[in-house]
């Protein structure tokens, strides 16, 4: 069963990939490009091309090399693992379909994201993003998991505002694309700021609104955003990041000006 | 002298419990442990926020009855037992059904953006195997939203200090330490067979080291990769469960593998289109004329065969998955009436899943997540065109055997150290990796529930176990851990170095393809004994050939090739458990269907399959065994506790057949033999 979907359409067609490789962050001398060619499969995405390289890692010049290393898990653009730079654009490799990228057999280039420490080949270390979730206290201060009845009532409209913000999969696209995120800045980036908005919108979450705002107020906070809007363009979940940034920026300003009155 | 339960051992180490897996089941367990003041080391193959639970789409069941339909936990219990074709022990199912409304409330308090009714209450939708609106949902990415909520709560404990017995914070020690991108290799057993930790490997540096744990909880999810492409994430190889099985843990009901009727094909994975599509009104059909070449939208209503509605008027498109997949297979494969594909000139194993009669705004509010997936990956607009779907391997009802202790009402006894304990003392299992709640067939939206309920139960069970254990892992001689570490290190070295000079070495990925092909063809929707003999012979052949595998990568850093060899070796062991279990079970029950034995045979097979590892290449099946939990010897048999819902034949042709209450025939509630203990299973 389910094998019947393996049609032989496009038999003989090849997919060509140019892959940026490096054995580890400190091993700059191993930085190189390698090119591979794999058979085309129907409904093929970049991940299935990489999987074929993994099975038989040989470059176009017939040299056997170590298989390309990358991260992936869900394969349906919901876990965020497979983020990389495909043809110069940061995105998820699992939803990068070969038919769309290379309809005429063009070469597809793959590079790791550049704003995170390199681990190997296309794999980078995004742990700073998870650390940032701690910094902005992206959670609700629950009394406990014991039975305490239902949560606060919420209108369908409020749910429709929160749900899209809550779909952030910590993929890193927004940080990769942001000019303000770089070696010489400590800017926390759009994803974490969006979490501040998300939790401040929730009736229980709002009880810790001030701590969350203060977490993005000083050095590297929301004020470092240069409003370039690159983030919102690359966010695969179409999260209204610029709105989130403006909202949080307004709230922090208000808190800065009038916060002491409320203390 | 530090007693076994002080926060720190004599040597100053914080006594921890190891939880492997950060999907819903693992995270919920961690939260419960932290609330019980037990510090945790949490290991996961991927950052826990990327665990497979993130894929779940449709929702989570709870009989909250906000629609005034008369739903109740009792009905939920009955329908789950009935849908599972009476293979599940019923007390845990009752516990789960009764806890469900509280669980959804808890998630609501955590901030999950569940869809709402106009009054601001939680909205519920329909799912398979029931006539009630019982499924709470957050768009069509419910699993993602639930996983994030639990992930956030665990992060709170990542910044919380461990306090010593005087209530003073211990500097640098947090309640939760995460080890993400680590692969669990094996449980560590002390000389008396008690599990006192785990050996794991850092997938970045490839360093192998032991983790001491007063108990180890496996929450490592399902094994879809045994079938190659499935709806599962690529990390779902079942390797951790098999490592435990090889160390002596019993594996139960392995042959029960759920095939989901509606997925879309892909070269790398079969992407699911959730049952919620049908829960919100989606209809399945094929053209009446099998040679019909028209586009779906050009085929008029009367020329369509809504075959599920025709065959099962009682539940229609929302029959349970085993039934829907079989009906689809019959229609497409046996009758040759699948959608005609011009490109291949054949009737494919494919049907239409049609939502085009629904209002677009309604669909966007409730199903956008899955319709996006269809649009992205199939390249067709599902708001305007019926989707083309296929069956795909989806879920394992079977898994590591775990115990439970029933209370006087026939529900689970809260806090018993036996709940979710495997037969290896100190080793627990929870989530899709256990076999406990779904019998021979899982109802949609019951898995997220069983994962979270399982976690709620496992946390306190482990806390009780710690109180009762004879000795803490942290007071044991180092040699036990060094030995385990050495064995694992040697085994890894073997993988890296074996067959380096071989003339015709095997390739692990190619062997995996061969395994998947045979499993998929002969061990899924329909099973035939001759074909299963072929599957077993093939697995035997692969068991030999896998010894000739040469690793494709010899690097010391992020060696995914070597990791895959290890997982493949374990997948072969699991494949045998599945196939041999299927071969032995000469009946049809839930997802296990043999045309030669089309009926359920309670007399011969109304029992749990219990598999015990002997050596690679053979499985032993037992009818009973003894194990020790917290100092008490428990006798376990393969008998099923059906004291709460009387087994009967499933008849989804009839509306309300799954529950007496659902037909309004209340009062026929089966008398509860609640005094019965679980001793006699
Ligand atoms: C596409 C899809 C949709 C679904 N939709 C629904 C739905 O709507 N409703 C529903 O109820 N159910 C649904 N299910 C089923 C449900 O999602 C899963 O059964 C459930 O999420 C399993 O959760 P878990 O916590 O047991 O494991 P997982 O979420 O699979 O997590 C396993 C964890 O274990 C870790 N792990 C595994 N092996 C190792 C190892 N060797 N070493 C270290 N760590 C390891 C992983 O990293 C991960 O953190 C769906 C399933 C699929 C595939
Ligand atoms: S809008 Fe701000 S956060 Fe977004 S890319 Fe620009 S600078 Fe970065
Ligand atoms: S906000 Fe969007 S781009 Fe940024 S991490 Fe989240 S999902 Fe990715
Ligand atoms: S693999 Fe999960 S987003 Fe691509």
mmCIF file of N, CA and C in Angstrom, chain A residues 200-245:
data_model
loop_
_atom_site.group_PDB
_atom_site.id
_atom_site.type_symbol
_atom_site.label_atom_id
_atom_site.label_comp_id
_atom_site.label_asym_id
_atom_site.label_seq_id
_atom_site.Cartn_x
_atom_site.Cartn_y
_atom_site.Cartn_z
ATOM 1 N N UNK A 200 1.251 38.734 27.464
ATOM 2 C CA UNK A 200 0.610 39.902 28.068
ATOM 3 C C UNK A 200 -0.845 40.047 27.642
ATOM 4 N N UNK A 201 -1.205 39.365 26.564
ATOM 5 C CA UNK A 201 -2.599 39.401 26.120
ATOM 6 C C UNK A 201 -3.500 38.479 26.932
ATOM 7 N N UNK A 202 -2.897 37.493 27.554
ATOM 8 C CA UNK A 202 -3.703 36.512 28.279
ATOM 9 C C UNK A 202 -4.058 37.056 29.661
ATOM 10 N N UNK A 203 -5.314 36.888 30.094
ATOM 11 C CA UNK A 203 -5.714 37.467 31.378
ATOM 12 C C UNK A 203 -4.829 37.034 32.549
ATOM 13 N N UNK A 204 -4.438 35.767 32.614
ATOM 14 C CA UNK A 204 -3.548 35.369 33.718
ATOM 15 C C UNK A 204 -2.121 35.793 33.427
ATOM 16 N N UNK A 205 -1.726 35.677 32.182
ATOM 17 C CA UNK A 205 -0.376 36.075 31.794
ATOM 18 C C UNK A 205 -0.129 37.540 32.099
ATOM 19 N N UNK A 206 -1.162 38.367 31.935
ATOM 20 C CA UNK A 206 -1.032 39.815 32.130
ATOM 21 C C UNK A 206 -0.664 40.174 33.567
ATOM 22 N N UNK A 207 -0.880 39.238 34.489
ATOM 23 C CA UNK A 207 -0.528 39.540 35.878
ATOM 24 C C UNK A 207 0.974 39.732 36.048
ATOM 25 N N UNK A 208 1.758 39.210 35.089
ATOM 26 C CA UNK A 208 3.206 39.423 35.137
ATOM 27 C C UNK A 208 3.681 40.290 33.980
ATOM 28 N N UNK A 209 2.785 41.131 33.545
ATOM 29 C CA UNK A 209 3.001 41.980 32.402
ATOM 30 C C UNK A 209 4.248 42.866 32.572
ATOM 31 N N UNK A 210 4.367 43.432 33.738
ATOM 32 C CA UNK A 210 5.445 44.386 33.972
ATOM 33 C C UNK A 210 6.818 43.704 33.902
ATOM 34 N N UNK A 211 6.942 42.524 34.556
ATOM 35 C CA UNK A 211 8.237 41.828 34.481
ATOM 36 C C UNK A 211 8.605 41.552 33.035
ATOM 37 N N UNK A 212 7.594 41.131 32.262
ATOM 38 C CA UNK A 212 7.884 40.807 30.865
ATOM 39 C C UNK A 212 8.320 42.060 30.095
ATOM 40 N N UNK A 213 7.619 43.159 30.330
ATOM 41 C CA UNK A 213 8.010 44.392 29.632
ATOM 42 C C UNK A 213 9.422 44.798 30.037
ATOM 43 N N UNK A 214 9.695 44.711 31.326
ATOM 44 C CA UNK A 214 11.022 45.136 31.786
ATOM 45 C C UNK A 214 12.126 44.251 31.216
ATOM 46 N N UNK A 215 11.776 42.999 30.932
ATOM 47 C CA UNK A 215 12.798 42.082 30.393
ATOM 48 C C UNK A 215 13.256 42.498 28.995
ATOM 49 N N UNK A 216 12.444 43.290 28.300
ATOM 50 C CA UNK A 216 12.873 43.721 26.959
ATOM 51 C C UNK A 216 13.106 45.224 26.908
ATOM 52 N N UNK A 217 13.393 45.822 28.074
ATOM 53 C CA UNK A 217 13.559 47.266 28.090
ATOM 54 C C UNK A 217 14.990 47.759 27.947
ATOM 55 N N UNK A 218 15.929 47.160 28.580
ATOM 56 C CA UNK A 218 17.275 47.732 28.534
ATOM 57 C C UNK A 218 18.042 47.348 27.279
ATOM 58 N N UNK A 219 19.287 47.080 27.511
ATOM 59 C CA UNK A 219 20.245 46.644 26.506
ATOM 60 C C UNK A 219 19.713 45.427 25.724
ATOM 61 N N UNK A 220 19.751 45.525 24.410
ATOM 62 C CA UNK A 220 19.318 44.394 23.582
ATOM 63 C C UNK A 220 17.816 44.214 23.547
ATOM 64 N N UNK A 221 17.084 45.180 24.086
ATOM 65 C CA UNK A 221 15.634 45.065 24.154
ATOM 66 C C UNK A 221 14.931 45.515 22.894
ATOM 67 N N UNK A 222 13.625 45.727 23.038
ATOM 68 C CA UNK A 222 12.797 46.007 21.878
ATOM 69 C C UNK A 222 13.193 47.312 21.170
ATOM 70 N N UNK A 223 13.789 48.240 21.925
ATOM 71 C CA UNK A 223 14.154 49.524 21.333
ATOM 72 C C UNK A 223 15.255 49.392 20.284
ATOM 73 N N UNK A 224 15.972 48.255 20.281
ATOM 74 C CA UNK A 224 17.032 48.055 19.289
ATOM 75 C C UNK A 224 16.501 47.750 17.896
ATOM 76 N N UNK A 225 15.210 47.468 17.797
ATOM 77 C CA UNK A 225 14.634 47.135 16.490
ATOM 78 C C UNK A 225 14.722 48.350 15.584
ATOM 79 N N UNK A 226 15.220 48.128 14.377
ATOM 80 C CA UNK A 226 15.357 49.237 13.428
ATOM 81 C C UNK A 226 14.185 49.338 12.475
ATOM 82 N N UNK A 227 13.145 48.584 12.719
ATOM 83 C CA UNK A 227 11.918 48.585 11.919
ATOM 84 C C UNK A 227 12.158 48.249 10.439
ATOM 85 N N UNK A 228 13.107 47.404 10.185
ATOM 86 C CA UNK A 228 13.407 47.034 8.802
ATOM 87 C C UNK A 228 12.344 46.109 8.217
ATOM 88 N N UNK A 229 11.585 45.474 9.088
ATOM 89 C CA UNK A 229 10.478 44.608 8.672
ATOM 90 C C UNK A 229 10.898 43.353 7.913
ATOM 91 N N UNK A 230 12.166 43.042 7.913
ATOM 92 C CA UNK A 230 12.580 41.801 7.237
ATOM 93 C C UNK A 230 11.960 40.591 7.914
ATOM 94 N N UNK A 231 11.819 40.685 9.237
ATOM 95 C CA UNK A 231 11.367 39.542 10.020
ATOM 96 C C UNK A 231 10.008 39.064 9.544
ATOM 97 N N UNK A 232 9.094 39.997 9.383
ATOM 98 C CA UNK A 232 7.725 39.612 9.070
ATOM 99 C C UNK A 232 7.662 38.991 7.672
ATOM 100 N N UNK A 233 8.582 39.392 6.820
ATOM 101 C CA UNK A 233 8.581 38.825 5.473
ATOM 102 C C UNK A 233 9.026 37.377 5.428
ATOM 103 N N UNK A 234 9.899 37.000 6.349
ATOM 104 C CA UNK A 234 10.404 35.621 6.292
ATOM 105 C C UNK A 234 9.686 34.678 7.248
ATOM 106 N N UNK A 235 8.862 35.203 8.133
ATOM 107 C CA UNK A 235 8.235 34.319 9.125
ATOM 108 C C UNK A 235 7.308 33.325 8.419
ATOM 109 N N UNK A 236 7.612 32.049 8.520
ATOM 110 C CA UNK A 236 6.818 31.043 7.797
ATOM 111 C C UNK A 236 5.397 30.923 8.353
ATOM 112 N N UNK A 237 5.197 31.327 9.579
ATOM 113 C CA UNK A 237 3.873 31.198 10.180
ATOM 114 C C UNK A 237 3.086 32.499 10.063
ATOM 115 N N UNK A 238 3.621 33.399 9.286
ATOM 116 C CA UNK A 238 2.955 34.685 9.030
ATOM 117 C C UNK A 238 2.499 35.388 10.311
ATOM 118 N N UNK A 239 3.354 35.364 11.283
ATOM 119 C CA UNK A 239 3.047 36.040 12.545
ATOM 120 C C UNK A 239 3.239 37.546 12.341
ATOM 121 N N UNK A 240 2.285 38.353 12.770
ATOM 122 C CA UNK A 240 2.416 39.803 12.562
ATOM 123 C C UNK A 240 3.475 40.399 13.493
ATOM 124 N N UNK A 241 4.738 40.126 13.168
ATOM 125 C CA UNK A 241 5.827 40.483 14.072
ATOM 126 C C UNK A 241 5.992 41.988 14.241
ATOM 127 N N UNK A 242 5.784 42.732 13.169
ATOM 128 C CA UNK A 242 5.965 44.176 13.293
ATOM 129 C C UNK A 242 4.902 44.759 14.227
ATOM 130 N N UNK A 243 3.684 44.252 14.111
ATOM 131 C CA UNK A 243 2.634 44.677 15.058
ATOM 132 C C UNK A 243 3.053 44.347 16.487
ATOM 133 N N UNK A 244 3.567 43.143 16.666
ATOM 134 C CA UNK A 244 3.960 42.732 18.019
ATOM 135 C C UNK A 244 5.038 43.656 18.551
ATOM 136 N N UNK A 245 6.001 43.987 17.704
ATOM 137 C CA UNK A 245 7.092 44.857 18.137
ATOM 138 C C UNK A 245 6.557 46.253 18.485
#
